[in-house]
CSV table of C-alpha atoms in Angstrom, one decimal:
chain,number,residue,atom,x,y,z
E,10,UNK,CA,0.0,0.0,0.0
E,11,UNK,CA,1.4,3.5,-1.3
E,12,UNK,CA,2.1,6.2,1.5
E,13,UNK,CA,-0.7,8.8,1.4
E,14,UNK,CA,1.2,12.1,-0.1
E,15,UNK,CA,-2.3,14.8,0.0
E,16,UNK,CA,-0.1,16.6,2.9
E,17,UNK,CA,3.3,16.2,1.9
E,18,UNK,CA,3.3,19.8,0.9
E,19,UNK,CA,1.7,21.7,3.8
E,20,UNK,CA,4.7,22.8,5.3
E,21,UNK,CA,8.1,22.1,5.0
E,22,UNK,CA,9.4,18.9,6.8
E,23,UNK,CA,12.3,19.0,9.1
E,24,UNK,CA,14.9,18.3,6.3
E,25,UNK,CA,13.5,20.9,4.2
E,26,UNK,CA,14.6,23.4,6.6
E,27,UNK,CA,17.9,22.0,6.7
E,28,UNK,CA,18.3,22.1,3.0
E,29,UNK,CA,17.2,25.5,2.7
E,30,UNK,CA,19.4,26.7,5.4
E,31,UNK,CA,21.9,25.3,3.7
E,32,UNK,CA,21.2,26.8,0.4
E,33,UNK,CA,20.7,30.2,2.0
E,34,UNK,CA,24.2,30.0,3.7
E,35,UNK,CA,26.0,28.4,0.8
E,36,UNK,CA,24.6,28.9,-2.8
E,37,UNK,CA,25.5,33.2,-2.8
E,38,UNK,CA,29.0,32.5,-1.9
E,39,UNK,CA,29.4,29.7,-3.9
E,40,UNK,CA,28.0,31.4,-7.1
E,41,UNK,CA,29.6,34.8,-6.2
E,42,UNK,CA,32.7,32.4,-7.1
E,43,UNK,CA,31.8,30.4,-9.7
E,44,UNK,CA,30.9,33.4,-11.9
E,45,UNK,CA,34.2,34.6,-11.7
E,46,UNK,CA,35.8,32.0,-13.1
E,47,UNK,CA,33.7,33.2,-16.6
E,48,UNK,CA,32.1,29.7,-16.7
E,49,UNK,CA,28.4,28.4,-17.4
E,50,UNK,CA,26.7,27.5,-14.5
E,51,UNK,CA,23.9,25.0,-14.1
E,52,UNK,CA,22.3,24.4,-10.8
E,53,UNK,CA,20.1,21.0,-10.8
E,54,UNK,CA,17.9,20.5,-7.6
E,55,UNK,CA,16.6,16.9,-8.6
E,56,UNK,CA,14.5,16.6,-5.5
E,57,UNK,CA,12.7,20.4,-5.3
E,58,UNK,CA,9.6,21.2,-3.9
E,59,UNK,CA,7.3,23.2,-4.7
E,60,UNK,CA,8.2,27.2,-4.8
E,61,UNK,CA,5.7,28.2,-2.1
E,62,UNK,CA,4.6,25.6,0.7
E,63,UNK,CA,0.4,25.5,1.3
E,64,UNK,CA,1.7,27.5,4.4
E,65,UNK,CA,3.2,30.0,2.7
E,66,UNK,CA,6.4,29.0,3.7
E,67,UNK,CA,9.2,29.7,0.4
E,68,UNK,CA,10.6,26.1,-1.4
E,69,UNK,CA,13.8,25.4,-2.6
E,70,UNK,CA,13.2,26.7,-5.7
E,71,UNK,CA,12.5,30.4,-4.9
E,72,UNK,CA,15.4,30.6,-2.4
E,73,UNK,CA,17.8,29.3,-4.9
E,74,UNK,CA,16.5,32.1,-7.5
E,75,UNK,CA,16.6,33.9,-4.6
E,76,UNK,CA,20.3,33.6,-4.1
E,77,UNK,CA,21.8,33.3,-7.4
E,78,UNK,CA,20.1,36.5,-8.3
E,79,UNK,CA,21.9,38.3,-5.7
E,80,UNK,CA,25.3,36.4,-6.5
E,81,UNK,CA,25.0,37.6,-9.9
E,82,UNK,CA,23.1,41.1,-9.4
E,83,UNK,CA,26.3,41.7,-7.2
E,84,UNK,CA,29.1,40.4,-9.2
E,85,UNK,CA,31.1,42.8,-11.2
E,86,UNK,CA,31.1,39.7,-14.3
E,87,UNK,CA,29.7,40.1,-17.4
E,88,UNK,CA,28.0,38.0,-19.6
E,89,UNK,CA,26.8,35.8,-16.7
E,90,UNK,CA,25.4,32.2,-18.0
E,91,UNK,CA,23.4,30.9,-15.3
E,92,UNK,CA,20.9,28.3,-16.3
E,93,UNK,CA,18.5,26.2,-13.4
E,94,UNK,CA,16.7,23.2,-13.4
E,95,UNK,CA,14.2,22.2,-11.1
């Protein structure tokens, strides 16, 4: 018998929060350095979540945007390739 999913997206489960703290602590930084180097970069999140949880609470998704816009809005690099798939 299949687990029941209906509620797996009503609010974040605990390693959901870990993963996104980690992506809020870690992505910027890591980007901010990446770009530098005047390569591509691809971010692939293979197990994302929705952008916004049924509680309002931000995915994944929209925190990594999130963070690689900043990287990238305050890099002095141009031509910037970023691409990300979710």
């Amino acid at each position: 018998m299949s687990k029941n999913s209906t509620l797996f997206f009503d609010h974040k489960s605990e390693w959901s929060h870990i993963k996104d703290s980690l992506l809020s602590y870690y992505l910027k930084p890591y980007v901010t350095k990446i770009v530098h180097t005047g390569r591509p970069l691809i971010y692939v999140d293979g197990f994302a979540g929705p952008g916004v949880f049924n509680d309002g609470e931000l995915g994944s998704p929209l925190i990594a945007c999130q963070k690689i816009k900043e990287a990238v809005e305050e890099s002095r690099v141009k031509d910037i390739n970023v691409k990300k798939v979710f």
